[in-house]
Short mmCIF file of C-alpha atoms in Angstrom, two decimals:
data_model
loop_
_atom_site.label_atom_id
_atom_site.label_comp_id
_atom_site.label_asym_id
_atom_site.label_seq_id
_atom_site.Cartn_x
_atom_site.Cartn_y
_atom_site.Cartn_z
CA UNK A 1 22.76 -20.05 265.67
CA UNK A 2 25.80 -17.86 265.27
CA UNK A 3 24.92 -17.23 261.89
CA UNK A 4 21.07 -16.74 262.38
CA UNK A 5 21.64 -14.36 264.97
CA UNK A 6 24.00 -11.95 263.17
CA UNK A 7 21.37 -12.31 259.94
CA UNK A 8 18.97 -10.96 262.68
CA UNK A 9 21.03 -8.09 263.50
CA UNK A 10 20.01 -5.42 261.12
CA UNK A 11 22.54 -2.92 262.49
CA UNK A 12 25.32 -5.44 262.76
CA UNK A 13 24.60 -6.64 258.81
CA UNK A 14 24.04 -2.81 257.83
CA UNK A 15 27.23 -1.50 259.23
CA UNK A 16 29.47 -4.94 258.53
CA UNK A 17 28.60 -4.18 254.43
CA UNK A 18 28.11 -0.85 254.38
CA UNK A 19 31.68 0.09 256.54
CA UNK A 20 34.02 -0.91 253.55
CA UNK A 21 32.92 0.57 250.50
CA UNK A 22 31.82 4.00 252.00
CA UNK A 23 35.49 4.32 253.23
CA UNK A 24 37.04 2.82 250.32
CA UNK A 25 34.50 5.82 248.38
CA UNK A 26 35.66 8.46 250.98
CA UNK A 27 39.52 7.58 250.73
CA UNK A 28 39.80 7.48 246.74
CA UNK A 29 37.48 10.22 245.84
CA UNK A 30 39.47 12.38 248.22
CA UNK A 31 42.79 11.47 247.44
CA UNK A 32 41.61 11.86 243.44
CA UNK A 33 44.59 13.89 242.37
CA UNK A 34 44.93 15.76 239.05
CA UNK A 35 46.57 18.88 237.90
CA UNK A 36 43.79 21.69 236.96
CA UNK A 37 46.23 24.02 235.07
CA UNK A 38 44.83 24.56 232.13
CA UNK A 39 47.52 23.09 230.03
CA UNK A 40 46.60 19.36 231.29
CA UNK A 41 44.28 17.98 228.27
CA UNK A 42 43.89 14.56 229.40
CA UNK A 43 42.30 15.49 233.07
CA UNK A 44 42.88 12.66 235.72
CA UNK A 45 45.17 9.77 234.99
CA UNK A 46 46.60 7.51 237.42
CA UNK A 47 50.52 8.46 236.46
CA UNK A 48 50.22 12.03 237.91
CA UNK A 49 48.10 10.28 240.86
CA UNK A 50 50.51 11.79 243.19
CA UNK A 51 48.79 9.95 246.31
CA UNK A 52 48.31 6.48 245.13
CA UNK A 53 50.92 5.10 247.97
CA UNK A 54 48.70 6.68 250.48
CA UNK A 55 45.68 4.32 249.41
CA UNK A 56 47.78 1.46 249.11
CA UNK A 57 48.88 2.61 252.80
CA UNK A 58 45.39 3.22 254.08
CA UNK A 59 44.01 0.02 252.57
CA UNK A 60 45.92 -2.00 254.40
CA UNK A 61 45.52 0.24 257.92
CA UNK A 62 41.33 0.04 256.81
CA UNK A 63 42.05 -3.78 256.82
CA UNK A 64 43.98 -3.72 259.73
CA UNK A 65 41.20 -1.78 261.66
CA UNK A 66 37.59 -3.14 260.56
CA UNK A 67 39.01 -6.75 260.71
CA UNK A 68 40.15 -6.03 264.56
CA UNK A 69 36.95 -4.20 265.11
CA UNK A 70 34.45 -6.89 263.58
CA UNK A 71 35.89 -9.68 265.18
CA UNK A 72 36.60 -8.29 269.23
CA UNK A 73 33.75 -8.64 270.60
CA UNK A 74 33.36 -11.88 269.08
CA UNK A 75 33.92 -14.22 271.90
CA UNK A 76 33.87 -12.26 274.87
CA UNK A 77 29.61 -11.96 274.30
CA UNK A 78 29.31 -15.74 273.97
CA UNK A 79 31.21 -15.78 277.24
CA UNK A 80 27.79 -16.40 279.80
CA UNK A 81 26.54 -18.92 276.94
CA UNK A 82 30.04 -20.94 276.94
CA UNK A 83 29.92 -21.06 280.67
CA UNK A 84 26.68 -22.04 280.91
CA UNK A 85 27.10 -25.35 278.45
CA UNK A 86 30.19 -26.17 279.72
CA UNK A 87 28.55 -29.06 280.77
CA UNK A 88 27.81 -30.21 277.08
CA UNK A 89 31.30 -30.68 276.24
CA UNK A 90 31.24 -28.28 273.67
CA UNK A 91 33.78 -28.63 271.22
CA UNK A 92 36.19 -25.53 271.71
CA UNK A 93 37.51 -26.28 268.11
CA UNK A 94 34.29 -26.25 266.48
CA UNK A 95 33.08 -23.16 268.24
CA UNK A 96 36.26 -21.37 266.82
CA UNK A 97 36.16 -23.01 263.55
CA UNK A 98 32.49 -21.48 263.12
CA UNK A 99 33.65 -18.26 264.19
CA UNK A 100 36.52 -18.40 261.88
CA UNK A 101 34.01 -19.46 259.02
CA UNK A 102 31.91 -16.24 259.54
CA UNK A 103 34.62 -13.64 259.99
CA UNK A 104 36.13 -15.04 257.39
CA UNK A 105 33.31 -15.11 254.68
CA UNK A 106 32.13 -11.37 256.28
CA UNK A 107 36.19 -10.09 255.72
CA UNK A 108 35.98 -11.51 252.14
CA UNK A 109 33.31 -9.17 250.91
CA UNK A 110 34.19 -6.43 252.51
CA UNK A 111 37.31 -7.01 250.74
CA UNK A 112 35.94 -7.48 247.73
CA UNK A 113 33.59 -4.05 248.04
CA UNK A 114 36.47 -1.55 249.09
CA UNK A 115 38.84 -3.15 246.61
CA UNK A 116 36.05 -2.90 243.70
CA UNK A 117 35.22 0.87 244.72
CA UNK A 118 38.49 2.35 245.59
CA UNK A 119 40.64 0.90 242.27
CA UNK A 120 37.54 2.07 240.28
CA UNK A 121 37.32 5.30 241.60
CA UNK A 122 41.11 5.65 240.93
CA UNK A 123 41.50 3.80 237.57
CA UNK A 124 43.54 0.86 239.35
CA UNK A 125 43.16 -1.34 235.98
CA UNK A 126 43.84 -5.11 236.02
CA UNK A 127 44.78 -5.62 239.29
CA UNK A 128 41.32 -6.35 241.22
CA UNK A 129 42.01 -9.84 242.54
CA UNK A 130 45.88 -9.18 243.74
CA UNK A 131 44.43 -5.94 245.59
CA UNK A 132 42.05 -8.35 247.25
CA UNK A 133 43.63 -11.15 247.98
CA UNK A 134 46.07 -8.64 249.78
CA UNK A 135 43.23 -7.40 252.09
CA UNK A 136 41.66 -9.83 252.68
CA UNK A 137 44.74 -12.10 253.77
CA UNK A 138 45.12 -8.99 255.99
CA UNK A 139 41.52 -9.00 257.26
CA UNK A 140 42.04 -12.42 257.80
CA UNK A 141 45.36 -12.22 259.90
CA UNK A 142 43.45 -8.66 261.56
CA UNK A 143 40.41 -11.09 262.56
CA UNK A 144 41.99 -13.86 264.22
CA UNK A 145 44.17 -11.13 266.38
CA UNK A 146 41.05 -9.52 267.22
CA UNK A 147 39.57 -12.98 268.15
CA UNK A 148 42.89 -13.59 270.59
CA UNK A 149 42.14 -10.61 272.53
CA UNK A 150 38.46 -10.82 272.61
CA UNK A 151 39.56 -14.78 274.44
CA UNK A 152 42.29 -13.33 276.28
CA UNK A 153 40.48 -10.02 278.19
CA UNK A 154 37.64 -9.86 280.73
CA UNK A 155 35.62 -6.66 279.58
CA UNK A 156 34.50 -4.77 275.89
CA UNK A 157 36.15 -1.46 277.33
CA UNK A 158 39.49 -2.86 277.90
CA UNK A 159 39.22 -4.71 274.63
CA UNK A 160 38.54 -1.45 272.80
CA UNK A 161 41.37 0.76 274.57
CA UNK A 162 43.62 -2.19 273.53
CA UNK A 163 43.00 -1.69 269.62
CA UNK A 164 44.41 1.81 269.08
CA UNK A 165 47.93 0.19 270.89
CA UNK A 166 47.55 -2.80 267.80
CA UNK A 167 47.12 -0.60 265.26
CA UNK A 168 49.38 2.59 266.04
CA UNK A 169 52.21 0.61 265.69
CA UNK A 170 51.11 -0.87 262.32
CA UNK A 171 50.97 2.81 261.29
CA UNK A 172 54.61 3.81 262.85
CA UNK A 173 56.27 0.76 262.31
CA UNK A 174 55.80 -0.21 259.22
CA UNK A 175 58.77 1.54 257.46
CA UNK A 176 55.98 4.06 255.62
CA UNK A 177 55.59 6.97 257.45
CA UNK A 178 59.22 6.53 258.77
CA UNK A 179 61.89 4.68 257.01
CA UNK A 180 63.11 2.02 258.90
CA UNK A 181 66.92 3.60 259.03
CA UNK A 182 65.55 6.76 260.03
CA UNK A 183 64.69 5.77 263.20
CA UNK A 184 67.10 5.65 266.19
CA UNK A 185 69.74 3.90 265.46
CA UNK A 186 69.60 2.15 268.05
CA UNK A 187 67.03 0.30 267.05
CA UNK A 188 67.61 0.41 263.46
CA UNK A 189 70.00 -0.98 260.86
CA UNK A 190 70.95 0.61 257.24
CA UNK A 191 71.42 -2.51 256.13
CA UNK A 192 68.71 -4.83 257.00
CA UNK A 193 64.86 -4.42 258.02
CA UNK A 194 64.85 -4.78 262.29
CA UNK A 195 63.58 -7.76 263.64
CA UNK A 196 60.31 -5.70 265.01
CA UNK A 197 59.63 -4.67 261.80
CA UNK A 198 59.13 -8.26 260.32
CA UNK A 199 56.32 -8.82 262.82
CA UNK A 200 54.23 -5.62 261.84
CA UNK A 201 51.30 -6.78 258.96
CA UNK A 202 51.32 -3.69 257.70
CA UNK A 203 54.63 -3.80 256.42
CA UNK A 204 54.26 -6.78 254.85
CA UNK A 205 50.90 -5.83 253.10
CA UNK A 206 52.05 -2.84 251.88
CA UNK A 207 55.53 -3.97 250.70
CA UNK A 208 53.02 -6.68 248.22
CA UNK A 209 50.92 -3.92 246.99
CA UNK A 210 54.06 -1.52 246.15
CA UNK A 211 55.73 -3.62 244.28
CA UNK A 212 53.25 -5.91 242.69
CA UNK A 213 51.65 -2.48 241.31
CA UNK A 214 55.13 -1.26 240.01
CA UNK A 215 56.46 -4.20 238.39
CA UNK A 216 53.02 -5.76 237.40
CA UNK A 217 51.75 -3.06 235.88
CA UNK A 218 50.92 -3.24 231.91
CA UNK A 219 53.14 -0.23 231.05
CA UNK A 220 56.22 -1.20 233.71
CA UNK A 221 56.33 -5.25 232.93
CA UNK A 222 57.52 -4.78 229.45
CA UNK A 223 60.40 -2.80 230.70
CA UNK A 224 61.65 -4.44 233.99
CA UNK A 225 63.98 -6.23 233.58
CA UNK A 226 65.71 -3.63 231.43
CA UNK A 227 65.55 -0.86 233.53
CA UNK A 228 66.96 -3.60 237.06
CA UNK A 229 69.52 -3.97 233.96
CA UNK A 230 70.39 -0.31 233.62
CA UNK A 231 69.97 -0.05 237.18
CA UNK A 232 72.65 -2.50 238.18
CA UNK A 233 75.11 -1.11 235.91
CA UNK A 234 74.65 2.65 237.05
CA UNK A 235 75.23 1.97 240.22
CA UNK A 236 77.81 -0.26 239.81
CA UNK A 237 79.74 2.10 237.50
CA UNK A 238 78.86 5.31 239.31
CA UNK A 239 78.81 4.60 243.14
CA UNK A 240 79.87 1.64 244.05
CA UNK A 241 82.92 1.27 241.98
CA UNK A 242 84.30 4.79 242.53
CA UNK A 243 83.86 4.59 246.01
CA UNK A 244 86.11 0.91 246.13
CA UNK A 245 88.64 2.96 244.07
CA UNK A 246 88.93 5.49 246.58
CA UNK A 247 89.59 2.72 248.46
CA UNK A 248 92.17 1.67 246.84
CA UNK A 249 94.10 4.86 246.11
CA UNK A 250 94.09 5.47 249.95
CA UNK A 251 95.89 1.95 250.57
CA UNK A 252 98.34 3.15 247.81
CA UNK A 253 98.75 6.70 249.09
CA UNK A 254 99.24 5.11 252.69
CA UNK A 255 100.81 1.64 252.11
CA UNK A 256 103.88 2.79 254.02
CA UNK A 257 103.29 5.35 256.20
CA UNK A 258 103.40 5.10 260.02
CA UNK A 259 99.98 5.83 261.47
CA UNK A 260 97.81 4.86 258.59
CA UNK A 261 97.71 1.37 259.18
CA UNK A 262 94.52 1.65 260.57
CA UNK A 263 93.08 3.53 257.36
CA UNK A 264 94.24 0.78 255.37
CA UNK A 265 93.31 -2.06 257.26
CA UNK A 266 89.70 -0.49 257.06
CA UNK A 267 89.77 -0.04 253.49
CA UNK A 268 91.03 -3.34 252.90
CA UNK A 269 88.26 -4.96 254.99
CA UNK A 270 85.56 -2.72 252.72
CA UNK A 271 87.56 -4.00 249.38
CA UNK A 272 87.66 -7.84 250.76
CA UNK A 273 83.67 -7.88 251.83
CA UNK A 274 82.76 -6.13 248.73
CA UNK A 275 84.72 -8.13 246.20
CA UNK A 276 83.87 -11.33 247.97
CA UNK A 277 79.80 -9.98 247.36
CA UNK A 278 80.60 -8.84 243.93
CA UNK A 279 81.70 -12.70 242.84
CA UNK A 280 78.93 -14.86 244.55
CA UNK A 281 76.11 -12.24 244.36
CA UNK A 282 72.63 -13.23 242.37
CA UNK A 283 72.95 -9.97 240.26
CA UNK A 284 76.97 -9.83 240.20
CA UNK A 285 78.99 -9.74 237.44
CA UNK A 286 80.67 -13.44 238.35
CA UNK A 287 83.94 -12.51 237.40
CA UNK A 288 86.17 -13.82 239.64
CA UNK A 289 89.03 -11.86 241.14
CA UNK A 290 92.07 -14.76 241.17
CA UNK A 291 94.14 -13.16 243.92
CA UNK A 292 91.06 -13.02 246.63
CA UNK A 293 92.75 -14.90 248.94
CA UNK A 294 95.72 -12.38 249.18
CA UNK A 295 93.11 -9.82 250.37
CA UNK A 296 93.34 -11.85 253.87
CA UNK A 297 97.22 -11.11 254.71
CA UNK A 298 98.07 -8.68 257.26
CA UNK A 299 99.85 -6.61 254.59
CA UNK A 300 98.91 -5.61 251.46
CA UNK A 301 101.20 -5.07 248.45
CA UNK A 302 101.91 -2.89 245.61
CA UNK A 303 101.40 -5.66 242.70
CA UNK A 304 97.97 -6.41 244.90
CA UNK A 305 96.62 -3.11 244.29
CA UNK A 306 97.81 -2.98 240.96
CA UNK A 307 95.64 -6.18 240.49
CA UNK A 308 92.56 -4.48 242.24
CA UNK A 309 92.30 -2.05 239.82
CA UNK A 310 92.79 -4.13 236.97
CA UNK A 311 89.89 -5.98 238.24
CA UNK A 312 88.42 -3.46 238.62
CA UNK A 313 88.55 -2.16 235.42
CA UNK A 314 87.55 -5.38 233.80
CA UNK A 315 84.31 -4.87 236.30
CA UNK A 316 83.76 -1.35 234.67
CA UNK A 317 83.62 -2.08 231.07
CA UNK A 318 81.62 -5.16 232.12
CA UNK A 319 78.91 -3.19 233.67
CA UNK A 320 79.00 -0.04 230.98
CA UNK A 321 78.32 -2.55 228.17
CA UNK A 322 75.38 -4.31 230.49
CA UNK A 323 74.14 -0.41 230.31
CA UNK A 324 74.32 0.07 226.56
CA UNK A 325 73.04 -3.34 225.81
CA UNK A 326 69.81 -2.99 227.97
CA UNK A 327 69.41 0.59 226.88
CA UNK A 328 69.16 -0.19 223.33
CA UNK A 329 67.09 -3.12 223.72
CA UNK A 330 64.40 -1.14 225.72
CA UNK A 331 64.75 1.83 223.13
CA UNK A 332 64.30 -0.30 219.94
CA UNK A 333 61.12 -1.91 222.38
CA UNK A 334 59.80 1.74 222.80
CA UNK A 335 60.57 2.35 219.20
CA UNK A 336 58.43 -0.28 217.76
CA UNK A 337 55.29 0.42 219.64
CA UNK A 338 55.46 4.26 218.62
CA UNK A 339 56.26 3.54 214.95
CA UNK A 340 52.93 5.06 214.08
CA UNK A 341 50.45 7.56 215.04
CA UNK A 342 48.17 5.24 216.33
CA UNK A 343 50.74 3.28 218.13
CA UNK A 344 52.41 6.54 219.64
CA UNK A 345 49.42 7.47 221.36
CA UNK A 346 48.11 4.26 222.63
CA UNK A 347 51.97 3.79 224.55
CA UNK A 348 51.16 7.01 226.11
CA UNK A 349 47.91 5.72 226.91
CA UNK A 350 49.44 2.80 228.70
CA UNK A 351 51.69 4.77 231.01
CA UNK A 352 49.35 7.04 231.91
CA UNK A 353 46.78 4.48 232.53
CA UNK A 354 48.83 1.89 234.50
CA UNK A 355 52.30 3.47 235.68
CA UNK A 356 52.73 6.19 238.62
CA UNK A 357 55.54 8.23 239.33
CA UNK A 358 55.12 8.50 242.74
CA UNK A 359 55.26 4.81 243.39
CA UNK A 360 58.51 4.91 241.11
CA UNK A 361 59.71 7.54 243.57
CA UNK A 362 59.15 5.57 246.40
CA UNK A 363 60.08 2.04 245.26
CA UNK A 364 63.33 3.24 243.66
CA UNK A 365 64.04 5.75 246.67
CA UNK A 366 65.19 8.31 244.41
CA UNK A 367 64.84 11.21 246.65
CA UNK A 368 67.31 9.67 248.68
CA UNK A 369 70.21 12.04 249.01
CA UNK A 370 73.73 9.51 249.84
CA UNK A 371 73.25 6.82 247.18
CA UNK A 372 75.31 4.73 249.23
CA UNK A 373 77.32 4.67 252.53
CA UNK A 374 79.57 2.36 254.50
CA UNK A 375 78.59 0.70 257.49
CA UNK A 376 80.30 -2.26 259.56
CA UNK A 377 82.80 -2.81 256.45
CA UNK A 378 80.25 -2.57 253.98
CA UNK A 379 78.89 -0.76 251.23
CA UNK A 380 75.07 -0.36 251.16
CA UNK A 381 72.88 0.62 248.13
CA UNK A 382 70.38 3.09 249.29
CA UNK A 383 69.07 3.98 245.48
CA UNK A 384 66.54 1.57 243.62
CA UNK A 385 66.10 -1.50 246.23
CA UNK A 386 63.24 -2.33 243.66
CA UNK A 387 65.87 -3.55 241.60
CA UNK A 388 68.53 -5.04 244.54
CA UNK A 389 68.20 -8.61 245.02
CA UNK A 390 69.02 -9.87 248.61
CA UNK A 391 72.04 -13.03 249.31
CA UNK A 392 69.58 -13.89 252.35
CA UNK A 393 68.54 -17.27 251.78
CA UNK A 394 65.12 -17.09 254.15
CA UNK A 395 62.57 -14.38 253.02
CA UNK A 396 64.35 -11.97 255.28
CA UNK A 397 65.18 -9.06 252.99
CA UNK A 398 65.61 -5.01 252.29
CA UNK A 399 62.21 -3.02 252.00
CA UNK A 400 61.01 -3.28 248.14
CA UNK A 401 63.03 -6.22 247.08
CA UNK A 402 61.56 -7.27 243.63
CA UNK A 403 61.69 -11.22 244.93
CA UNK A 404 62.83 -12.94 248.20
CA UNK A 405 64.51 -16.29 248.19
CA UNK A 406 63.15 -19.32 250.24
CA UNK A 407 65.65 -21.95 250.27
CA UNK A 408 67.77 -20.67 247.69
CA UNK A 409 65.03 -20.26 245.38
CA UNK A 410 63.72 -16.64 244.09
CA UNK A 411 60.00 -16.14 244.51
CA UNK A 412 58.19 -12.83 243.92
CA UNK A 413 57.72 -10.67 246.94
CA UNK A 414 53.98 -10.68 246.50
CA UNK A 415 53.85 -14.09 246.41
CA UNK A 416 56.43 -14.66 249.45
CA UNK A 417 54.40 -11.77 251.76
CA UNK A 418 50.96 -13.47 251.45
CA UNK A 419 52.44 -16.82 252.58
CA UNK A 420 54.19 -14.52 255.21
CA UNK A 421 50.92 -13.16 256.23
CA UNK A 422 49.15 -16.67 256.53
CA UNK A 423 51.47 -18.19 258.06
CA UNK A 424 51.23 -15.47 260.76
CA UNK A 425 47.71 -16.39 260.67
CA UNK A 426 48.14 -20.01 261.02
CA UNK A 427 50.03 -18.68 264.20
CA UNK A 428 47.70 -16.51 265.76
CA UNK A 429 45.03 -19.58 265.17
CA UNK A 430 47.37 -21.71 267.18
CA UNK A 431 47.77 -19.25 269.86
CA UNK A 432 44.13 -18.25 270.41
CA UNK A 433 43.34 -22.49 270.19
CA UNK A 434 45.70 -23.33 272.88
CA UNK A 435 44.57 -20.11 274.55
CA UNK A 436 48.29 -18.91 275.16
CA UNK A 437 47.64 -15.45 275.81
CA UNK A 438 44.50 -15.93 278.14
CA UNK A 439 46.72 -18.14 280.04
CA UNK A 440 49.81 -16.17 280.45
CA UNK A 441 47.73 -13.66 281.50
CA UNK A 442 45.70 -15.59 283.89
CA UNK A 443 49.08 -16.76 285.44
CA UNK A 444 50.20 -13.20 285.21
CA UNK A 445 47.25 -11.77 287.49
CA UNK A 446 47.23 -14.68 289.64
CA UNK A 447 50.92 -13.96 290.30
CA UNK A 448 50.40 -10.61 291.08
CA UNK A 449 47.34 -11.38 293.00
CA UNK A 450 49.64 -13.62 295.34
CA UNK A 451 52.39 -11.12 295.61
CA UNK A 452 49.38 -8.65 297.39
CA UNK A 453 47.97 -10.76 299.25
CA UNK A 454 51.45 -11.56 300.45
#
């Protein structure tokens, strides 16, 4: 009857498949970029698109917001009916299961509609069915929130002032509009994503779509694993490195001298943690330093340091021939597809068709002005976390990681955030089943209720 009666509902049907794909035309039409100096032949492409992480932002908000909106009123209307066939027995998980059905098949076109609009409208080429399965997982996960609160609250108004408090925080805390380690420290870490910030959809959504479009793409994929290469080795060679031996010529400078024992003992710890990282991490060199265990004495020596450097040394030219070797090999790639006319212009073609250099910006963070800094006795890389590869062994990662390891194995991030997304749907199910919000907040009012009456 569910069904019938929404079928029935001109309005409701009109608005349901009409909502997506007139925003999805608003958004990418207006956020259409191109350069109209006269000097730009070529008119729109999507590689001077200067706004395409906005619609991958907004998408995922739009998701966020019509699947909360479509499904809150859901079972809070059926209320009366519920009570009055209480009587029948009726079968709470069938009731949900049919709701889940609708909302479900109702999120999956609208889906499918903005995804089909917007990526046309903006030349979003060969990645249809990843944009979608995106939104709608977050429809999905949006829909069976909205159907929690539409169990858990006695009236439509306070349903509806509730939404803008679920969806603000999508917006602010979902390391977009603010990096995560630009917000009070506090509450942040330079290091790590916060814990609130792995429960916010939006972050999750939007980290899939980033870098699914950047290393996915038709002009990128060729390249990848050159450029995390080339990537690795820069900042090996040109930050991290020089900042250890700084390091190290402070513990020789100060190796003596009264009152610097502190200095040293700080620079030591920095040296131990980093070379420790250096030997057992995924995209390390391997090369093992053989006096590691000296690191851990209360004093260091002189022959010590004079082993430090000589490893790292050995480190250096290890990383400066990783360089050359992936340069060349992407060069003589590039080479070869422009050895022609013909060939030249169809790899311009490709980049300006597929890759965008404002998603590059973004993804490699190269506006970032300290490349890296020390915190807590580390080093941390702030430049190109779309090539950094994370030691945690549980999806737990930096923003932009390229892949996320579940039990030791290395999965792509888009593949490990839609699992992360249904499984936080699998959880919301469970919670609005066992009605565990309705009934804390039942408790809640009849606690309070007791206390005033009291």
């Amino acid at each position: 009857w569910d069904v019938l009666s929404k079928l029935a509902n001109t309005q409701y049907m009109i608005i349901n498949i009409l909502e997506a794909p007139i925003l999805a035309l608003l958004l990418s039409y207006i956020i259409k970029f191109y350069n109209v100096d006269i000097a730009n032949e070529v008119g729109y492409t999507l590689l001077d698109n200067d706004n395409l992480p906005v619609y991958l932002f907004m998408s995922v908000i739009v998701a966020i917001f019509i699947g909360l909106t479509v499904s809150a009123e859901e079972i809070i209307k059926d209320r009366k009916i519920l009570k009055r066939e209480a009587f029948l027995n009726l079968s709470w998980s069938s009731y949900l299961m049919s709701k889940v059905a609708i909302l479900f098949v109702i999120s999956a076109i609208q889906a499918l509609l903005f995804v089909i609009i917007g990526n046309s409208i903006l030349e979003i080429r060969g990645m249809y069915f990843e944009y979608w399965l995106v939104l709608f997982s977050t429809w999905v996960s949006s829909n069976l929130l909205g159907l929690v609160i539409s169990d858990s609250f006695k009236t439509v108004v306070t349903i509806y002032i509730l939404i803008p408090f679920l969806v603000i925080p999508q917006i602010i805390l979902s390391g977009i509009i603010v990096k995560y380690e630009k917000l009070n420290p506090t509450i942040s870490s330079p290091s790590s994503i916060p814990i609130y910030g792995e429960i916010i959809l939006a972050r999750w959504s939007y980290e899939a779509l980033a870098v699914y479009q950047y290393k996915e793409n038709k002009y990128q994929k060729q390249f990848f694993k050159y450029d995390e290469a080339m990537s690795i080795s820069d900042y090996k060679r040109n930050y991290w490195l020089k900042t250890l031996n700084n390091k190290v010529d402070l513990c020789e400078r100060y190796i003596n001298k009264r009152g610097k024992e502190e200095q040293v003992n700080n620079a030591i710890q920095v040296i131990r943690n980093e070379i420790q990282k250096e030997m057992f991490s995924v995209s390390g060199s391997k090369i093992k330093f053989s006096k590691f265990n000296q690191l851990n004495k209360p004093k260091v020596s002189e022959p010590l340091i004079k082993d430090i450097k000589e490893y790292f040394e050995t480190l250096r030219k290890y990383y400066v021939k990783l360089y050359n070797k992936a340069s060349n090999e992407k060069d003589r790639l590039i080479s070869d597809q422009q050895q022609t006319p013909k060939g030249r212009e169809y790899f311009l073609n490709l980049k300006r068709n597929y890759y965008n250099e404002s998603l590059s910006d973004l993804v490699r963070n190269s506006g970032e002005v300290d490349r890296i800094i020390e915190y807590r006795g580390n080093l941390i890389q702030k430049v190109d976390p779309i090539y950094l590869y994370s030691d945690s062994k549980l999806v737990r990662s930096h923003f932009y990681a390229p892949a996320k390891q579940i039990f030791g194995f290395f999965v792509n991030t888009f593949w490990v955030n839609i699992l992360v997304i249904w499984f936080s749907s699998v959880a919301l199910y469970l919670i609005l089943y066992y009605r565990l919000l309705k009934r804390g907040l039942d408790s809640l009012e009849n606690f309070t209720g007791g206390a005033e009456s009291d």
